[in-house]
mmCIF file of N, CA and C and ligand atoms in Angstrom:
data_model
loop_
_atom_site.group_PDB
_atom_site.id
_atom_site.type_symbol
_atom_site.label_atom_id
_atom_site.label_comp_id
_atom_site.label_asym_id
_atom_site.label_seq_id
_atom_site.Cartn_x
_atom_site.Cartn_y
_atom_site.Cartn_z
ATOM 1 N N MET A 1 57.699 5.881 1.136
ATOM 2 C CA MET A 1 56.590 6.326 1.958
ATOM 3 C C MET A 1 55.945 7.553 1.319
ATOM 4 N N PRO A 2 54.633 7.558 1.257
ATOM 5 C CA PRO A 2 53.987 8.745 0.692
ATOM 6 C C PRO A 2 54.173 9.961 1.598
ATOM 7 N N SER A 3 54.522 11.080 1.023
ATOM 8 C CA SER A 3 54.673 12.322 1.769
ATOM 9 C C SER A 3 54.580 13.492 0.804
ATOM 10 N N SER A 4 53.548 14.310 0.989
ATOM 11 C CA SER A 4 53.469 15.506 0.144
ATOM 12 C C SER A 4 54.502 16.540 0.594
ATOM 13 N N ASP A 5 54.854 16.535 1.897
ATOM 14 C CA ASP A 5 55.846 17.495 2.412
ATOM 15 C C ASP A 5 57.209 17.298 1.769
ATOM 16 N N TYR A 6 57.609 16.039 1.609
ATOM 17 C CA TYR A 6 58.971 15.736 1.149
ATOM 18 C C TYR A 6 58.972 14.893 -0.123
ATOM 19 N N ARG A 7 57.932 15.003 -0.885
ATOM 20 C CA ARG A 7 57.798 14.289 -2.161
ATOM 21 C C ARG A 7 58.210 12.826 -2.026
ATOM 22 N N ASN A 8 57.538 12.167 -1.115
ATOM 23 C CA ASN A 8 57.670 10.713 -0.907
ATOM 24 C C ASN A 8 59.076 10.264 -0.499
ATOM 25 N N PHE A 9 59.833 11.178 0.039
ATOM 26 C CA PHE A 9 61.174 10.869 0.566
ATOM 27 C C PHE A 9 62.128 10.287 -0.485
ATOM 28 N N ILE A 10 61.854 10.509 -1.728
ATOM 29 C CA ILE A 10 62.784 10.053 -2.773
ATOM 30 C C ILE A 10 63.896 11.094 -2.882
ATOM 31 N N LEU A 11 65.088 10.691 -2.477
ATOM 32 C CA LEU A 11 66.205 11.637 -2.387
ATOM 33 C C LEU A 11 67.185 11.509 -3.549
ATOM 34 N N GLY A 12 67.121 10.437 -4.260
ATOM 35 C CA GLY A 12 68.042 10.264 -5.367
ATOM 36 C C GLY A 12 67.995 8.842 -5.878
ATOM 37 N N ASN A 13 68.962 8.543 -6.729
ATOM 38 C CA ASN A 13 69.056 7.220 -7.328
ATOM 39 C C ASN A 13 70.489 6.735 -7.149
ATOM 40 N N PHE A 14 70.664 5.609 -6.446
ATOM 41 C CA PHE A 14 72.012 5.128 -6.146
ATOM 42 C C PHE A 14 72.804 4.771 -7.407
ATOM 43 N N GLN A 15 72.131 4.519 -8.500
ATOM 44 C CA GLN A 15 72.852 4.219 -9.738
ATOM 45 C C GLN A 15 73.381 5.488 -10.409
ATOM 46 N N GLN A 16 72.838 6.622 -10.010
ATOM 47 C CA GLN A 16 73.229 7.870 -10.672
ATOM 48 C C GLN A 16 73.848 8.896 -9.736
ATOM 49 N N ASP A 17 73.472 8.843 -8.447
ATOM 50 C CA ASP A 17 73.876 9.898 -7.511
ATOM 51 C C ASP A 17 74.810 9.333 -6.449
ATOM 52 N N SER A 18 75.717 10.142 -5.982
ATOM 53 C CA SER A 18 76.555 9.742 -4.855
ATOM 54 C C SER A 18 75.844 10.126 -3.551
ATOM 55 N N LEU A 19 76.261 9.501 -2.451
ATOM 56 C CA LEU A 19 75.691 9.873 -1.161
ATOM 57 C C LEU A 19 75.959 11.345 -0.875
ATOM 58 N N GLU A 20 77.151 11.811 -1.233
ATOM 59 C CA GLU A 20 77.493 13.205 -0.991
ATOM 60 C C GLU A 20 76.552 14.140 -1.756
ATOM 61 N N SER A 21 76.278 13.803 -3.002
ATOM 62 C CA SER A 21 75.398 14.686 -3.787
ATOM 63 C C SER A 21 73.970 14.638 -3.260
ATOM 64 N N ILE A 22 73.532 13.459 -2.781
ATOM 65 C CA ILE A 22 72.188 13.355 -2.218
ATOM 66 C C ILE A 22 72.083 14.209 -0.950
ATOM 67 N N CYS A 23 73.132 14.156 -0.119
ATOM 68 C CA CYS A 23 73.092 14.913 1.136
ATOM 69 C C CYS A 23 73.123 16.416 0.908
ATOM 70 N N SER A 24 73.546 16.842 -0.240
ATOM 71 C CA SER A 24 73.606 18.279 -0.496
ATOM 72 C C SER A 24 72.368 18.799 -1.220
ATOM 73 N N THR A 25 71.394 17.932 -1.493
ATOM 74 C CA THR A 25 70.178 18.402 -2.163
ATOM 75 C C THR A 25 69.329 19.254 -1.228
ATOM 76 N N GLU A 26 68.544 20.132 -1.835
ATOM 77 C CA GLU A 26 67.648 20.996 -1.055
ATOM 78 C C GLU A 26 66.692 20.147 -0.218
ATOM 79 N N LYS A 27 66.200 19.055 -0.781
ATOM 80 C CA LYS A 27 65.223 18.241 -0.050
ATOM 81 C C LYS A 27 65.873 17.587 1.174
ATOM 82 N N PHE A 28 67.052 17.004 0.983
ATOM 83 C CA PHE A 28 67.723 16.376 2.127
ATOM 84 C C PHE A 28 68.012 17.407 3.203
ATOM 85 N N GLN A 29 68.509 18.568 2.800
ATOM 86 C CA GLN A 29 68.840 19.616 3.773
ATOM 87 C C GLN A 29 67.594 20.096 4.514
ATOM 88 N N ARG A 30 66.464 20.163 3.836
ATOM 89 C CA ARG A 30 65.217 20.582 4.499
ATOM 90 C C ARG A 30 64.782 19.530 5.505
ATOM 91 N N ILE A 31 64.860 18.254 5.129
ATOM 92 C CA ILE A 31 64.516 17.177 6.065
ATOM 93 C C ILE A 31 65.442 17.229 7.284
ATOM 94 N N TYR A 32 66.727 17.358 7.025
ATOM 95 C CA TYR A 32 67.712 17.400 8.116
ATOM 96 C C TYR A 32 67.451 18.586 9.044
ATOM 97 N N HIS A 33 67.185 19.748 8.462
ATOM 98 C CA HIS A 33 66.897 20.950 9.248
ATOM 99 C C HIS A 33 65.650 20.731 10.108
ATOM 100 N N ASP A 34 64.604 20.169 9.527
ATOM 101 C CA ASP A 34 63.356 19.941 10.275
ATOM 102 C C ASP A 34 63.590 18.948 11.419
ATOM 103 N N ILE A 35 64.372 17.906 11.156
ATOM 104 C CA ILE A 35 64.684 16.928 12.208
ATOM 105 C C ILE A 35 65.429 17.612 13.363
ATOM 106 N N LEU A 36 66.398 18.453 13.023
ATOM 107 C CA LEU A 36 67.143 19.164 14.072
ATOM 108 C C LEU A 36 66.235 20.098 14.867
ATOM 109 N N GLN A 37 65.278 20.716 14.208
ATOM 110 C CA GLN A 37 64.324 21.559 14.932
ATOM 111 C C GLN A 37 63.508 20.728 15.913
ATOM 112 N N GLY A 38 63.129 19.530 15.509
ATOM 113 C CA GLY A 38 62.406 18.633 16.413
ATOM 114 C C GLY A 38 63.255 18.231 17.606
ATOM 115 N N VAL A 39 64.526 17.980 17.369
ATOM 116 C CA VAL A 39 65.431 17.639 18.479
ATOM 117 C C VAL A 39 65.544 18.819 19.437
ATOM 118 N N THR A 40 65.609 20.032 18.882
ATOM 119 C CA THR A 40 65.674 21.223 19.733
ATOM 120 C C THR A 40 64.405 21.354 20.569
ATOM 121 N N GLN A 41 63.248 21.058 19.973
ATOM 122 C CA GLN A 41 62.007 21.089 20.752
ATOM 123 C C GLN A 41 62.066 20.100 21.897
ATOM 124 N N CYS A 42 62.587 18.920 21.628
ATOM 125 C CA CYS A 42 62.736 17.926 22.697
ATOM 126 C C CYS A 42 63.667 18.464 23.786
ATOM 127 N N GLN A 43 64.773 19.028 23.379
ATOM 128 C CA GLN A 43 65.758 19.533 24.340
ATOM 129 C C GLN A 43 65.146 20.608 25.234
ATOM 130 N N ASN A 44 64.270 21.420 24.661
ATOM 131 C CA ASN A 44 63.679 22.526 25.416
ATOM 132 C C ASN A 44 62.452 22.135 26.219
ATOM 133 N N SER A 45 61.933 20.931 26.009
ATOM 134 C CA SER A 45 60.647 20.627 26.640
ATOM 135 C C SER A 45 60.600 19.316 27.414
ATOM 136 N N CYS A 46 61.630 18.482 27.298
ATOM 137 C CA CYS A 46 61.464 17.123 27.822
ATOM 138 C C CYS A 46 62.498 16.800 28.900
ATOM 139 N N ASP A 47 62.012 16.307 30.011
ATOM 140 C CA ASP A 47 62.890 15.912 31.124
ATOM 141 C C ASP A 47 63.722 14.674 30.794
ATOM 142 N N TYR A 48 63.383 13.976 29.743
ATOM 143 C CA TYR A 48 64.076 12.741 29.385
ATOM 144 C C TYR A 48 65.127 12.965 28.295
ATOM 145 N N PHE A 49 65.338 14.200 27.910
ATOM 146 C CA PHE A 49 66.219 14.470 26.763
ATOM 147 C C PHE A 49 67.624 13.919 26.962
ATOM 148 N N SER A 50 68.176 14.054 28.163
ATOM 149 C CA SER A 50 69.552 13.584 28.376
ATOM 150 C C SER A 50 69.656 12.076 28.220
ATOM 151 N N LEU A 51 68.582 11.385 28.415
ATOM 152 C CA LEU A 51 68.547 9.937 28.230
ATOM 153 C C LEU A 51 68.237 9.575 26.774
ATOM 154 N N CYS A 52 67.353 10.311 26.168
ATOM 155 C CA CYS A 52 66.821 9.957 24.846
ATOM 156 C C CYS A 52 67.592 10.599 23.698
ATOM 157 N N GLY A 53 67.923 11.843 23.842
ATOM 158 C CA GLY A 53 68.649 12.554 22.788
ATOM 159 C C GLY A 53 67.777 13.123 21.687
ATOM 160 N N GLY A 54 66.483 12.997 21.824
ATOM 161 C CA GLY A 54 65.628 13.659 20.838
ATOM 162 C C GLY A 54 64.744 12.740 20.022
ATOM 163 N N GLY A 55 64.805 11.452 20.266
ATOM 164 C CA GLY A 55 63.827 10.543 19.691
ATOM 165 C C GLY A 55 64.044 10.158 18.243
ATOM 166 N N ALA A 56 63.058 9.464 17.727
ATOM 167 C CA ALA A 56 63.107 8.943 16.360
ATOM 168 C C ALA A 56 62.303 9.859 15.437
ATOM 169 N N PRO A 57 62.955 10.485 14.460
ATOM 170 C CA PRO A 57 62.222 11.352 13.546
ATOM 171 C C PRO A 57 61.068 10.643 12.828
ATOM 172 N N SER A 58 61.254 9.367 12.520
ATOM 173 C CA SER A 58 60.177 8.665 11.808
ATOM 174 C C SER A 58 58.912 8.601 12.654
ATOM 175 N N ASN A 59 59.063 8.369 13.952
ATOM 176 C CA ASN A 59 57.889 8.349 14.818
ATOM 177 C C ASN A 59 57.236 9.733 14.881
ATOM 178 N N LYS A 60 58.064 10.761 14.965
ATOM 179 C CA LYS A 60 57.518 12.115 15.017
ATOM 180 C C LYS A 60 56.716 12.416 13.749
ATOM 181 N N TYR A 61 57.298 12.050 12.606
ATOM 182 C CA TYR A 61 56.623 12.371 11.350
ATOM 183 C C TYR A 61 55.287 11.640 11.239
ATOM 184 N N TRP A 62 55.278 10.363 11.565
ATOM 185 C CA TRP A 62 54.050 9.599 11.344
ATOM 186 C C TRP A 62 53.022 9.807 12.436
ATOM 187 N N GLU A 63 53.456 10.097 13.653
ATOM 188 C CA GLU A 63 52.472 10.358 14.712
ATOM 189 C C GLU A 63 52.021 11.821 14.731
ATOM 190 N N ASN A 64 52.995 12.734 14.615
ATOM 191 C CA ASN A 64 52.683 14.161 14.739
ATOM 192 C C ASN A 64 52.533 14.857 13.393
ATOM 193 N N LYS A 65 52.790 14.145 12.325
ATOM 194 C CA LYS A 65 52.700 14.659 10.948
ATOM 195 C C LYS A 65 53.760 15.708 10.643
ATOM 196 N N THR A 66 54.807 15.777 11.473
ATOM 197 C CA THR A 66 55.916 16.697 11.197
ATOM 198 C C THR A 66 57.146 16.256 11.974
ATOM 199 N N PHE A 67 58.327 16.486 11.376
ATOM 200 C CA PHE A 67 59.571 16.250 12.103
ATOM 201 C C PHE A 67 59.767 17.311 13.183
ATOM 202 N N VAL A 68 59.166 18.463 12.972
ATOM 203 C CA VAL A 68 59.339 19.592 13.897
ATOM 204 C C VAL A 68 58.372 19.412 15.053
ATOM 205 N N SER A 69 58.664 18.470 15.891
ATOM 206 C CA SER A 69 57.791 18.149 17.020
ATOM 207 C C SER A 69 58.607 17.386 18.051
ATOM 208 N N ALA A 70 57.976 17.135 19.172
ATOM 209 C CA ALA A 70 58.708 16.472 20.261
ATOM 210 C C ALA A 70 58.047 15.133 20.619
ATOM 211 N N GLU A 71 57.199 15.119 21.586
ATOM 212 C CA GLU A 71 56.722 13.867 22.176
ATOM 213 C C GLU A 71 55.835 13.060 21.221
ATOM 214 N N THR A 72 56.019 11.753 21.291
ATOM 215 C CA THR A 72 55.181 10.816 20.542
ATOM 216 C C THR A 72 54.731 9.699 21.481
ATOM 217 N N MET A 73 53.753 8.960 21.056
ATOM 218 C CA MET A 73 53.350 7.788 21.835
ATOM 219 C C MET A 73 54.502 6.781 21.890
ATOM 220 N N ALA A 74 55.240 6.683 20.797
ATOM 221 C CA ALA A 74 56.387 5.763 20.763
ATOM 222 C C ALA A 74 57.404 6.109 21.832
ATOM 223 N N CYS A 75 57.742 7.378 21.964
ATOM 224 C CA CYS A 75 58.756 7.725 22.970
ATOM 225 C C CYS A 75 58.208 7.597 24.372
ATOM 226 N N GLN A 76 56.906 7.793 24.541
ATOM 227 C CA GLN A 76 56.329 7.576 25.868
ATOM 228 C C GLN A 76 56.505 6.127 26.293
ATOM 229 N N TYR A 77 56.236 5.208 25.354
ATOM 230 C CA TYR A 77 56.313 3.777 25.688
ATOM 231 C C TYR A 77 57.735 3.224 25.612
ATOM 232 N N ASN A 78 58.553 3.741 24.693
ATOM 233 C CA ASN A 78 59.904 3.188 24.502
ATOM 234 C C ASN A 78 60.966 3.823 25.389
ATOM 235 N N LYS A 79 60.725 5.036 25.850
ATOM 236 C CA LYS A 79 61.742 5.756 26.626
ATOM 237 C C LYS A 79 61.229 6.164 27.999
ATOM 238 N N GLN A 80 60.161 6.938 28.019
ATOM 239 C CA GLN A 80 59.744 7.582 29.257
ATOM 240 C C GLN A 80 59.262 6.583 30.310
ATOM 241 N N ILE A 81 58.394 5.689 29.952
ATOM 242 C CA ILE A 81 57.861 4.726 30.926
ATOM 243 C C ILE A 81 58.973 3.812 31.429
ATOM 244 N N ILE A 82 59.845 3.370 30.522
ATOM 245 C CA ILE A 82 60.958 2.502 30.933
ATOM 246 C C ILE A 82 61.889 3.249 31.883
ATOM 247 N N ALA A 83 62.205 4.490 31.560
ATOM 248 C CA ALA A 83 63.071 5.284 32.446
ATOM 249 C C ALA A 83 62.435 5.438 33.818
ATOM 250 N N ASP A 84 61.145 5.716 33.850
ATOM 251 C CA ASP A 84 60.453 5.884 35.137
ATOM 252 C C ASP A 84 60.499 4.597 35.956
ATOM 253 N N ILE A 85 60.286 3.471 35.316
ATOM 254 C CA ILE A 85 60.285 2.184 36.031
ATOM 255 C C ILE A 85 61.680 1.870 36.576
ATOM 256 N N VAL A 86 62.699 2.083 35.738
ATOM 257 C CA VAL A 86 64.070 1.800 36.181
ATOM 258 C C VAL A 86 64.461 2.733 37.325
ATOM 259 N N LEU A 87 64.170 4.011 37.196
ATOM 260 C CA LEU A 87 64.509 4.954 38.264
ATOM 261 C C LEU A 87 63.764 4.624 39.550
ATOM 262 N N GLN A 88 62.490 4.265 39.431
ATOM 263 C CA GLN A 88 61.722 3.891 40.625
ATOM 264 C C GLN A 88 62.334 2.657 41.280
ATOM 265 N N GLY A 89 62.771 1.704 40.461
ATOM 266 C CA GLY A 89 63.404 0.509 41.002
ATOM 267 C C GLY A 89 64.698 0.825 41.724
ATOM 268 N N ILE A 90 65.491 1.732 41.151
ATOM 269 C CA ILE A 90 66.750 2.133 41.791
ATOM 270 C C ILE A 90 66.460 2.842 43.114
ATOM 271 N N GLU A 91 65.474 3.732 43.093
ATOM 272 C CA GLU A 91 65.124 4.438 44.328
ATOM 273 C C GLU A 91 64.612 3.479 45.392
ATOM 274 N N ASN A 92 63.820 2.527 44.995
ATOM 275 C CA ASN A 92 63.323 1.529 45.958
ATOM 276 C C ASN A 92 64.483 0.698 46.515
ATOM 277 N N TYR A 93 65.391 0.286 45.624
ATOM 278 C CA TYR A 93 66.538 -0.502 46.044
ATOM 279 C C TYR A 93 67.401 0.245 47.042
ATOM 280 N N LEU A 94 67.551 1.559 46.805
ATOM 281 C CA LEU A 94 68.387 2.376 47.686
ATOM 282 C C LEU A 94 67.635 2.894 48.909
ATOM 283 N N GLY A 95 66.326 2.591 48.964
ATOM 284 C CA GLY A 95 65.529 3.046 50.087
ATOM 285 C C GLY A 95 65.302 4.538 50.098
ATOM 286 N N LEU A 96 65.271 5.129 48.928
ATOM 287 C CA LEU A 96 65.062 6.587 48.840
ATOM 288 C C LEU A 96 63.589 6.948 48.794
HETATM 289 S S1 SF4 B 101 61.418 11.148 25.260
HETATM 290 FE FE1 SF4 B 101 60.194 11.939 23.554
HETATM 291 S S2 SF4 B 101 59.883 14.114 23.972
HETATM 292 FE FE2 SF4 B 101 61.569 13.368 25.265
HETATM 293 S S3 SF4 B 101 63.474 13.774 24.147
HETATM 294 FE FE3 SF4 B 101 62.814 11.697 23.622
HETATM 295 S S4 SF4 B 101 61.538 11.918 21.781
HETATM 296 FE FE4 SF4 B 101 61.722 13.937 22.695
#
């Protein structure tokens, strides 16, 4: 995937690098750090965090142009709306 932020997400070469060495590269660590910052933003801002856990970094990057972000259209449709419908159904079933 093209990315000027992360130099096209090329992290290594499986014929030359081990997974351990790839995970210890500056680029991988920066991506991981940015993803964790995005999860923290979700934790601090979203009522659905306990259900979702912080979403899909790929959606954040492509919709918001950064991993360091929270809500996306994907999570609205894949998590939030479904949670609302299920909870409403449970409340209706229980007569609440
Ligand atoms: S639903 Fe969206 S905003 Fe909420 S925690 Fe998940 S990804 Fe983050």
